[in-house]
Amino acid sequence: MGYKRYVLFGISLKKISQKFLGYIPVGVVKMEKHEIVIIGAGPGGLTAAKELAKKDRDVLLLERKPEDKIGEKVCGGGLPERVWKDVPSSLFKGVFTPIIHLGGIEATAQLLGMKVASVDRIDLGQYQLREAEKFGAEVRGNSPVSYVKLRQNKVICKGEEIGYDNLIVACGSNSRLLKRLGLRTYITIGYDYDIEEHFRDMEIFYDVEKIGIRYAWIFPHGDHASIGSGYIPRFGQKGINERKKIENFFKERGIDLKYAKKRSAPMNIAYNYFKRRNVYLIGDSASFLNPLTGEGIYQAMRSGEIAANAIIDKKYKYKKPIKDVYRHHQIVNPLLFAADFFSIKKLEPKRIQKMLGWLENSKYGHRALSRANYLLAKSLKIYPGFASFLYLSQLFAPTTLASWDTIKDYMDVLI
Ligand SMILES: Cc1cc2nc3c(=O)[nH]c(=O)nc-3n(C[C@H](O)[C@H](O)[C@H](O)COP(=O)(O)OP(=O)(O)OC[C@H]3O[C@@H](n4cnc5c(N)ncnc54)[C@H](O)[C@@H]3O)c2cc1C
């Protein structure tokens, strides 16, 4: 594994020189080095570790949490069908056809045959850890990486340098390392309430009028549930307590979140890159998660697999598969950034409605909005996130709702 300890009469030379000389002479300890170093044991890092270990690659995964806490994360734990092949169904807490509430309209995702399972993240993490170790990956808990010397191909972990040939950065959205690596960040916040109550249905809410430009969810996990909301701080209104807003929204629905376990976590949506020289960014670190639905487990696992393939086979064409992982950036992010640029955050929902009403009545405005509606409906084909589609349509609320029938017509054609 590239790590050498020199020993004299059974005692490490490093320890002897430290004790008697007060320093470690060059050559006594050879720097630890691995073919691949992965930072972070989330779904992305663990998938990459497993795939690389399967091919007998020398891989070291460094994780800041202790090993028995690997997997713990603020998360709804919703898994769409495309991830199921990598997760045993014994981990599922339930399988649902989500009910999607769009303002007053209640749509069921059954329309598109969409199914979502729920898992507890700790179960998923511990399962992935066992899998990676089974194939021979070395996963080291309690090992935070504090710095990366990109030019020298070294990471610093607990004051020690560890060399690498390839580096996979999989440290999620919530790590100072992102800034230290000079990566861009654009943070959205996920509020999560863990409530000990049984819920029958999985529900997703989009309602600009009541909760603003955001989505909210109820994800049942058997005897408990994750209730939460994704929120972009830059769209927040001054003087409004965002947590209160979401708590009131659920209170109106008869759900009291006062005694629930409250947590929150950032989600990075500023895309950086996937591969640069021998460095790969995967999962949330590359911002592959979908800012509209908050879904990121699939993107993390798939990008981990693609990074592993690219390292194993230098001829592997990674550009197309990785584009599929972050396709939403082409559609969703420009809209979000445009909204931010034009400071929609400063507008109350009522003013947005007024503005859109005005647009609808003007000749060119109406044409633009109809076109937007058509594109939204069409985007279903390239981008099958039904929930995102509904959410996007909320941004164009009055017109879209007025022409709901038209959209349904488009959908009939497309499905
Ligand atoms: C409130 C909320 C709800 C969500 N709900 C869903 C959902 O229902 N479905 C879904 O698909 N996605 C959901 N997501 C998104 C999902 O949680 C992430 O997209 C996913 O966990 C990303 O995986 P990852 O491997 O990239 O990073 P992470 O899962 O964040 O893992 C990163 C790992 O790196 C470690 N780490 C960080 N810094 C260092 C360091 N310096 N050194 C060593 N280790 C380090 C961390 O401890 C962590 O273990 C939700 C997110 C939030 C915030």
Coordinates of C-alpha atoms and ligand atoms in Angstrom, one line a residue:
M1 CA 0.0 0.0 0.0
G2 CA 3.0 2.3 -0.2
Y3 CA 3.2 2.9 3.5
K4 CA 6.4 1.8 5.2
R5 CA 7.3 1.6 8.9
Y6 CA 10.9 1.1 9.7
V7 CA 11.3 -1.1 12.9
L8 CA 14.2 -1.7 15.3
F9 CA 13.9 -4.5 17.8
G10 CA 10.2 -4.4 17.4
I11 CA 9.9 -0.6 18.1
S12 CA 9.0 1.8 15.3
L13 CA 12.0 4.0 14.3
K14 CA 9.6 6.9 14.1
K15 CA 8.8 6.6 17.8
I16 CA 12.5 6.1 18.7
S17 CA 13.6 9.2 16.9
Q18 CA 10.7 11.2 18.2
K19 CA 11.6 10.2 21.7
F20 CA 15.4 10.6 21.6
L21 CA 16.0 13.1 18.9
G22 CA 12.8 15.2 19.3
Y23 CA 12.3 15.1 15.5
I24 CA 11.9 12.5 12.7
P25 CA 14.9 12.4 10.3
V26 CA 14.1 12.3 6.6
G27 CA 14.0 8.7 5.3
V28 CA 12.9 7.2 8.6
V29 CA 9.3 7.4 7.6
K30 CA 8.3 7.1 4.0
M31 CA 5.2 9.0 3.1
E32 CA 2.0 7.0 2.9
K33 CA 0.8 6.8 -0.7
H34 CA -2.1 5.3 -2.5
E35 CA -3.1 5.0 -6.1
I36 CA -6.5 6.5 -5.3
V37 CA -7.5 8.6 -2.3
I38 CA -11.2 9.4 -1.8
I39 CA -12.3 12.1 0.6
G40 CA -15.7 11.5 2.1
A41 CA -17.8 8.3 2.8
G42 CA -21.2 9.4 1.5
P43 CA -23.0 7.5 -1.2
G44 CA -20.7 8.9 -3.8
G45 CA -17.3 8.1 -2.1
L46 CA -18.4 4.7 -1.0
T47 CA -19.7 3.7 -4.5
A48 CA -16.4 4.9 -6.1
A49 CA -14.4 2.9 -3.4
K50 CA -16.4 -0.3 -4.0
E51 CA -16.1 -0.1 -7.8
L52 CA -12.3 0.6 -7.6
A53 CA -11.7 -2.1 -5.1
K54 CA -13.6 -4.6 -7.3
K55 CA -10.9 -4.1 -9.8
D56 CA -8.2 -4.6 -7.2
R57 CA -7.1 -0.9 -7.2
D58 CA -5.2 0.4 -4.2
V59 CA -7.9 2.7 -2.7
L60 CA -8.0 4.6 0.6
L61 CA -11.1 6.4 1.7
L62 CA -10.7 9.1 4.4
E63 CA -13.9 10.0 6.4
R64 CA -14.1 12.5 9.2
K65 CA -16.9 10.7 11.0
P66 CA -16.2 7.5 13.1
E67 CA -16.9 4.4 11.1
D68 CA -20.1 3.4 13.0
K69 CA -21.6 6.8 12.1
I70 CA -20.9 6.6 8.4
G71 CA -24.2 7.3 6.6
E72 CA -25.7 9.6 9.2
K73 CA -26.9 12.7 7.3
V74 CA -29.7 15.2 7.2
C75 CA -31.7 13.8 4.4
G76 CA -35.3 12.7 3.4
G77 CA -33.9 9.4 2.3
G78 CA -36.1 9.2 -0.7
L79 CA -34.8 6.8 -3.4
P80 CA -36.3 6.9 -6.9
E81 CA -36.5 3.6 -8.9
R82 CA -33.3 4.3 -10.8
V83 CA -31.2 3.7 -7.6
W84 CA -32.9 0.5 -6.5
K85 CA -30.6 -1.8 -8.4
D86 CA -27.7 -0.7 -6.0
V87 CA -29.7 -0.9 -2.8
P88 CA -31.2 -4.1 -1.3
S89 CA -34.9 -3.8 -0.8
S90 CA -34.5 -5.1 2.8
L91 CA -33.3 -1.5 3.6
F92 CA -36.5 0.0 2.3
K93 CA -38.8 1.5 4.9
G94 CA -41.6 1.7 2.4
V95 CA -42.3 2.1 -1.3
F96 CA -44.7 4.9 -2.4
T97 CA -46.3 6.6 -5.3
P98 CA -45.9 10.2 -4.2
I99 CA -48.9 12.5 -4.1
I100 CA -47.8 15.9 -5.5
H101 CA -49.7 19.0 -4.3
L102 CA -49.4 21.8 -6.7
G103 CA -51.1 24.8 -5.1
G104 CA -54.7 23.7 -4.9
I105 CA -54.3 20.9 -7.4
E106 CA -53.5 17.4 -6.1
A107 CA -51.7 15.3 -8.7
T108 CA -50.4 11.9 -8.2
A109 CA -47.1 10.9 -9.7
Q110 CA -48.7 7.6 -10.6
L111 CA -49.4 9.4 -13.9
L112 CA -45.8 8.7 -14.9
G113 CA -45.5 5.4 -13.0
M114 CA -43.1 7.1 -10.6
K115 CA -42.2 5.2 -7.4
V116 CA -40.0 6.3 -4.6
A117 CA -38.7 4.1 -1.7
S118 CA -37.5 5.5 1.6
V119 CA -34.4 4.4 3.5
D120 CA -32.7 5.5 6.7
R121 CA -29.4 7.1 5.7
I122 CA -27.4 5.3 8.4
D123 CA -28.6 1.9 7.1
L124 CA -27.6 2.9 3.6
G125 CA -24.2 4.1 4.7
Q126 CA -23.4 1.1 6.8
Y127 CA -24.5 -1.2 4.0
Q128 CA -22.3 0.6 1.5
L129 CA -19.4 0.5 3.9
R130 CA -19.6 -3.3 4.3
E131 CA -19.8 -3.6 0.5
A132 CA -16.7 -1.4 -0.1
E133 CA -14.7 -3.3 2.6
K134 CA -15.8 -6.7 1.3
F135 CA -14.1 -5.9 -2.0
G136 CA -10.9 -4.7 -0.2
A137 CA -11.3 -0.9 0.0
E138 CA -9.6 0.6 3.0
V139 CA -12.1 3.0 4.7
R140 CA -10.6 5.0 7.6
G141 CA -13.0 6.7 10.0
N142 CA -12.1 9.7 12.2
S143 CA -9.8 10.9 9.4
P144 CA -10.7 14.5 8.4
V145 CA -8.8 15.9 5.5
S146 CA -7.8 19.5 6.3
Y147 CA -6.0 20.4 3.1
V148 CA -5.1 19.2 -0.4
K149 CA -1.8 20.1 -2.0
L150 CA -3.0 19.8 -5.6
R151 CA 0.3 20.5 -7.2
Q152 CA 2.1 17.9 -5.1
N153 CA -0.7 15.3 -5.2
K154 CA -1.0 15.1 -1.5
V155 CA -3.7 15.4 1.1
I156 CA -3.2 16.4 4.7
C157 CA -5.0 14.3 7.2
K158 CA -4.4 14.7 10.9
G159 CA -1.2 16.5 10.2
E160 CA 0.2 13.7 8.0
E161 CA 0.7 13.9 4.3
I162 CA -0.8 11.1 2.2
G163 CA 0.2 11.0 -1.5
Y164 CA -2.1 9.9 -4.4
D165 CA -2.1 9.3 -8.1
N166 CA -5.8 10.1 -8.4
L167 CA -8.0 12.0 -6.0
I168 CA -11.8 11.8 -5.7
V169 CA -13.4 14.6 -3.8
A170 CA -16.7 13.3 -2.4
C171 CA -17.0 15.5 0.8
G172 CA -20.6 16.6 0.1
S173 CA -21.9 20.2 0.4
N174 CA -21.0 20.7 4.0
S175 CA -17.2 20.9 4.0
R176 CA -14.7 23.7 4.4
L177 CA -12.6 21.8 2.0
L178 CA -14.7 23.0 -0.9
K179 CA -13.6 26.6 -0.3
R180 CA -10.0 25.5 0.4
L181 CA -10.0 23.8 -3.0
G182 CA -11.1 27.1 -4.5
L183 CA -14.5 25.7 -5.6
R184 CA -17.5 27.8 -6.2
T185 CA -20.4 27.3 -3.8
Y186 CA -24.0 28.5 -4.1
I187 CA -25.8 27.3 -1.0
T188 CA -29.4 26.3 -0.6
I189 CA -30.7 25.0 2.7
G190 CA -32.6 21.8 3.5
Y191 CA -34.7 21.9 6.7
D192 CA -35.5 18.5 8.1
Y193 CA -37.9 17.5 10.9
D194 CA -37.6 13.9 12.2
I195 CA -41.0 13.1 13.7
E196 CA -41.9 9.9 15.5
E197 CA -45.2 9.3 13.8
H198 CA -46.5 6.9 11.2
F199 CA -47.6 8.4 7.8
R200 CA -49.3 6.4 5.1
D201 CA -48.5 8.6 2.1
M202 CA -45.4 10.2 0.7
E203 CA -46.3 13.7 -0.2
I204 CA -44.5 16.6 -2.0
F205 CA -45.8 20.2 -1.9
Y206 CA -45.2 23.1 -4.3
D207 CA -47.1 26.2 -3.3
V208 CA -45.6 29.6 -4.1
E209 CA -48.6 31.4 -2.4
K210 CA -48.2 29.6 1.0
I211 CA -44.5 28.6 1.2
G212 CA -42.8 30.7 -1.4
I213 CA -40.3 29.5 -4.0
R214 CA -39.5 26.2 -2.5
Y215 CA -40.8 22.6 -2.1
A216 CA -41.7 20.7 1.0
W217 CA -42.1 17.0 1.7
I218 CA -43.4 14.2 3.9
F219 CA -41.3 11.0 3.5
P220 CA -42.6 8.2 5.7
H221 CA -40.0 5.8 7.2
G222 CA -42.1 3.3 9.0
D223 CA -42.4 4.4 12.6
H224 CA -41.0 7.8 11.9
A225 CA -41.0 10.3 9.1
S226 CA -38.8 13.0 7.5
I227 CA -40.7 16.2 7.0
G228 CA -38.9 19.1 5.5
S229 CA -38.4 21.8 3.0
G230 CA -35.7 23.0 0.6
Y231 CA -35.1 26.7 0.6
I232 CA -32.8 29.1 -1.2
P233 CA -31.7 31.8 1.3
R234 CA -31.2 34.4 -1.4
F235 CA -34.9 34.2 -2.2
G236 CA -35.9 34.7 1.4
Q237 CA -37.9 37.7 2.5
K238 CA -36.6 40.1 5.1
G239 CA -37.9 39.6 8.6
I240 CA -39.6 36.3 7.8
N241 CA -38.6 33.3 9.9
E242 CA -38.3 30.6 7.3
R243 CA -38.6 27.7 9.8
K244 CA -41.8 29.3 11.3
K245 CA -43.2 29.6 7.8
I246 CA -42.8 25.9 7.1
E247 CA -43.9 24.9 10.6
N248 CA -47.1 26.9 10.1
F249 CA -47.7 25.4 6.7
F250 CA -47.7 21.9 8.2
K251 CA -49.7 23.0 11.2
E252 CA -52.5 24.0 8.9
R253 CA -52.4 20.4 7.7
G254 CA -52.7 19.1 11.2
I255 CA -49.0 18.2 11.7
D256 CA -47.3 19.7 14.8
L257 CA -43.5 19.9 14.3
K258 CA -42.9 21.5 17.7
Y259 CA -41.4 18.3 19.3
A260 CA -39.8 16.9 16.2
K261 CA -36.0 16.7 15.9
K262 CA -35.0 19.7 13.9
R263 CA -31.9 19.7 11.7
S264 CA -30.7 21.5 8.6
A265 CA -27.9 21.1 6.1
P266 CA -26.6 23.0 3.1
M267 CA -26.9 21.9 -0.5
N268 CA -24.4 23.2 -3.0
I269 CA -25.8 23.9 -6.4
A270 CA -22.9 25.8 -8.1
Y271 CA -21.5 23.4 -10.7
N272 CA -17.7 23.3 -10.8
Y273 CA -16.3 20.4 -12.9
F274 CA -16.2 16.7 -12.9
K275 CA -12.5 16.0 -13.9
R276 CA -9.5 18.1 -14.0
R277 CA -6.2 16.4 -14.5
N278 CA -6.2 13.6 -11.8
V279 CA -8.9 15.2 -9.6
Y280 CA -12.5 14.1 -9.8
L281 CA -15.4 15.9 -8.1
I282 CA -18.5 13.7 -7.5
G283 CA -21.9 14.0 -5.8
D284 CA -22.7 17.2 -3.9
S285 CA -19.1 18.4 -4.1
A286 CA -19.6 18.8 -7.8
S287 CA -23.1 20.0 -7.1
F288 CA -24.8 17.2 -9.0
L289 CA -27.9 17.2 -6.8
N290 CA -31.1 18.6 -8.2
P291 CA -31.8 22.0 -6.6
L292 CA -35.5 21.7 -7.3
T293 CA -36.2 18.3 -5.8
G294 CA -33.2 18.0 -3.5
E295 CA -32.5 14.6 -4.9
G296 CA -28.8 13.8 -4.8
I297 CA -28.2 10.2 -3.7
Y298 CA -28.6 8.8 -7.2
Q299 CA -26.4 11.5 -8.7
A300 CA -23.7 10.9 -6.0
M301 CA -23.7 7.1 -6.6
R302 CA -23.7 7.3 -10.4
S303 CA -21.0 10.0 -10.5
G304 CA -18.9 7.8 -8.1
E305 CA -19.2 4.9 -10.5
I306 CA -18.3 7.1 -13.5
A307 CA -15.2 8.4 -11.7
A308 CA -14.1 4.9 -10.9
N309 CA -14.6 3.8 -14.5
A310 CA -12.6 6.8 -15.8
I311 CA -9.7 5.9 -13.4
I312 CA -9.8 2.1 -14.2
D313 CA -10.0 2.6 -18.0
K314 CA -8.2 5.7 -19.4
K315 CA -10.2 5.2 -22.7
Y316 CA -13.5 5.3 -20.9
K317 CA -15.7 8.0 -22.4
Y318 CA -17.1 9.7 -19.3
K319 CA -18.4 12.9 -20.8
K320 CA -21.8 11.6 -22.0
P321 CA -22.7 9.6 -18.9
I322 CA -21.7 12.5 -16.6
K323 CA -23.7 14.9 -18.6
D324 CA -26.8 12.7 -18.0
V325 CA -26.1 13.0 -14.2
Y326 CA -26.1 16.8 -14.2
R327 CA -28.6 17.5 -17.0
H328 CA -30.8 19.5 -14.7
H329 CA -28.1 22.2 -14.6
Q330 CA -29.0 23.0 -18.2
I331 CA -32.6 23.6 -17.4
V332 CA -33.1 24.4 -13.8
N333 CA -30.0 26.4 -12.8
P334 CA -30.2 29.0 -15.5
L335 CA -33.8 29.7 -14.3
L336 CA -32.7 29.9 -10.7
F337 CA -29.7 32.1 -11.4
A338 CA -31.9 34.3 -13.7
A339 CA -34.5 34.6 -10.9
D340 CA -31.7 35.6 -8.5
F341 CA -30.2 38.1 -11.0
F342 CA -33.6 39.8 -11.5
S343 CA -34.0 39.8 -7.7
I344 CA -37.3 37.9 -7.7
K345 CA -36.4 37.4 -4.0
K346 CA -37.5 40.9 -3.3
L347 CA -40.9 40.3 -4.8
E348 CA -43.8 39.0 -2.7
P349 CA -45.7 36.2 -4.3
K350 CA -48.6 38.6 -4.8
R351 CA -46.4 40.9 -6.8
I352 CA -45.1 38.0 -8.9
Q353 CA -48.7 37.1 -9.7
K354 CA -49.5 40.7 -10.6
M355 CA -46.4 40.9 -12.8
L356 CA -47.3 37.7 -14.5
G357 CA -50.9 38.9 -14.9
W358 CA -49.6 42.0 -16.6
L359 CA -47.4 39.9 -18.8
E360 CA -50.3 37.6 -19.8
N361 CA -52.3 40.6 -20.9
S362 CA -49.5 42.0 -23.1
K363 CA -49.1 40.6 -26.6
Y364 CA -45.4 39.7 -26.4
G365 CA -45.6 38.7 -22.7
H366 CA -48.4 36.2 -23.5
R367 CA -46.5 34.7 -26.4
A368 CA -43.4 34.3 -24.2
L369 CA -45.4 32.6 -21.4
S370 CA -47.2 30.3 -23.8
R371 CA -43.8 29.3 -25.2
A372 CA -42.5 28.8 -21.7
N373 CA -45.5 26.5 -20.9
Y374 CA -44.8 24.5 -24.0
L375 CA -41.1 24.1 -23.2
L376 CA -42.0 23.1 -19.7
A377 CA -44.3 20.4 -21.0
K378 CA -41.7 19.3 -23.5
S379 CA -39.0 19.2 -20.8
L380 CA -40.8 16.2 -19.4
K381 CA -39.4 14.2 -22.2
I382 CA -35.8 15.1 -21.7
Y383 CA -36.1 15.6 -18.0
P384 CA -38.4 13.1 -16.4
G385 CA -38.6 14.9 -13.0
F386 CA -42.3 15.3 -12.8
A387 CA -42.1 17.1 -9.5
S388 CA -39.6 19.6 -10.9
F389 CA -41.9 20.2 -13.8
L390 CA -44.7 21.0 -11.5
Y391 CA -42.5 23.2 -9.5
L392 CA -41.2 25.1 -12.5
S393 CA -44.8 25.7 -13.6
Q394 CA -45.4 27.3 -10.2
L395 CA -42.9 30.0 -11.2
F396 CA -45.3 30.8 -14.0
A397 CA -48.2 30.3 -11.7
P398 CA -51.3 32.2 -13.1
T399 CA -50.7 31.4 -16.7
T400 CA -49.8 27.8 -16.2
L401 CA -52.7 27.1 -13.9
A402 CA -55.0 28.8 -16.3
S403 CA -53.8 26.6 -19.1
W404 CA -53.5 23.5 -17.1
D405 CA -55.7 21.7 -19.7
T406 CA -53.3 22.7 -22.4
I407 CA -50.4 21.2 -20.4
K408 CA -52.3 18.0 -19.9
D409 CA -52.8 17.9 -23.7
Y410 CA -49.1 18.2 -24.2
M411 CA -48.5 15.5 -21.6
D412 CA -50.8 13.1 -23.3
V413 CA -48.8 13.5 -26.5
L414 CA -45.5 13.1 -24.7
I415 CA -46.2 10.2 -22.4
Ligands
LIG1 C1 -32.7 18.2 4.1 C2 -32.2 17.3 2.9 C3 -33.0 16.3 2.4 C4 -32.5 15.5 1.3 N1 -33.4 14.5 0.9 C5 -32.9 13.7 -0.1 C6 -33.8 12.7 -0.6 O1 -34.9 12.4 -0.1 N2 -33.3 11.9 -1.7 C7 -32.1 12.2 -2.2 O2 -31.7 11.5 -3.2 N3 -31.3 13.1 -1.8 C8 -31.7 13.9 -0.8 N4 -30.8 14.9 -0.3 C9 -29.5 15.1 -0.9 C10 -28.5 14.0 -0.4 O3 -28.5 14.0 1.0 C11 -27.1 14.4 -1.0 O4 -27.2 14.8 -2.3 C12 -26.2 13.1 -0.9 O5 -26.0 12.7 0.4 C13 -24.9 13.5 -1.6 O6 -24.0 12.4 -1.4 P1 -22.4 12.7 -1.4 O7 -21.7 11.4 -1.3 O8 -22.0 13.6 -2.5 O9 -22.1 13.5 0.0 P2 -22.5 13.3 1.5 O10 -23.6 12.3 1.6 O11 -22.7 14.6 2.1 O12 -21.2 12.7 2.1 C14 -20.0 13.4 2.3 C15 -19.2 12.8 3.3 O13 -17.9 13.4 3.4 C16 -17.5 13.6 4.7 N5 -16.6 14.7 4.8 C17 -16.9 16.0 4.6 N6 -15.7 16.8 4.7 C18 -14.7 15.9 4.9 C19 -13.3 16.1 5.1 N7 -12.8 17.3 5.1 N8 -12.6 15.0 5.3 C20 -13.1 13.7 5.4 N9 -14.5 13.5 5.2 C21 -15.2 14.6 5.0 C22 -18.8 13.8 5.5 O14 -18.7 13.5 6.8 C23 -19.7 12.8 4.7 O15 -19.7 11.6 5.3 C24 -31.3 15.7 0.8 C25 -30.4 16.7 1.3 C26 -30.9 17.5 2.4 C27 -30.0 18.6 2.9

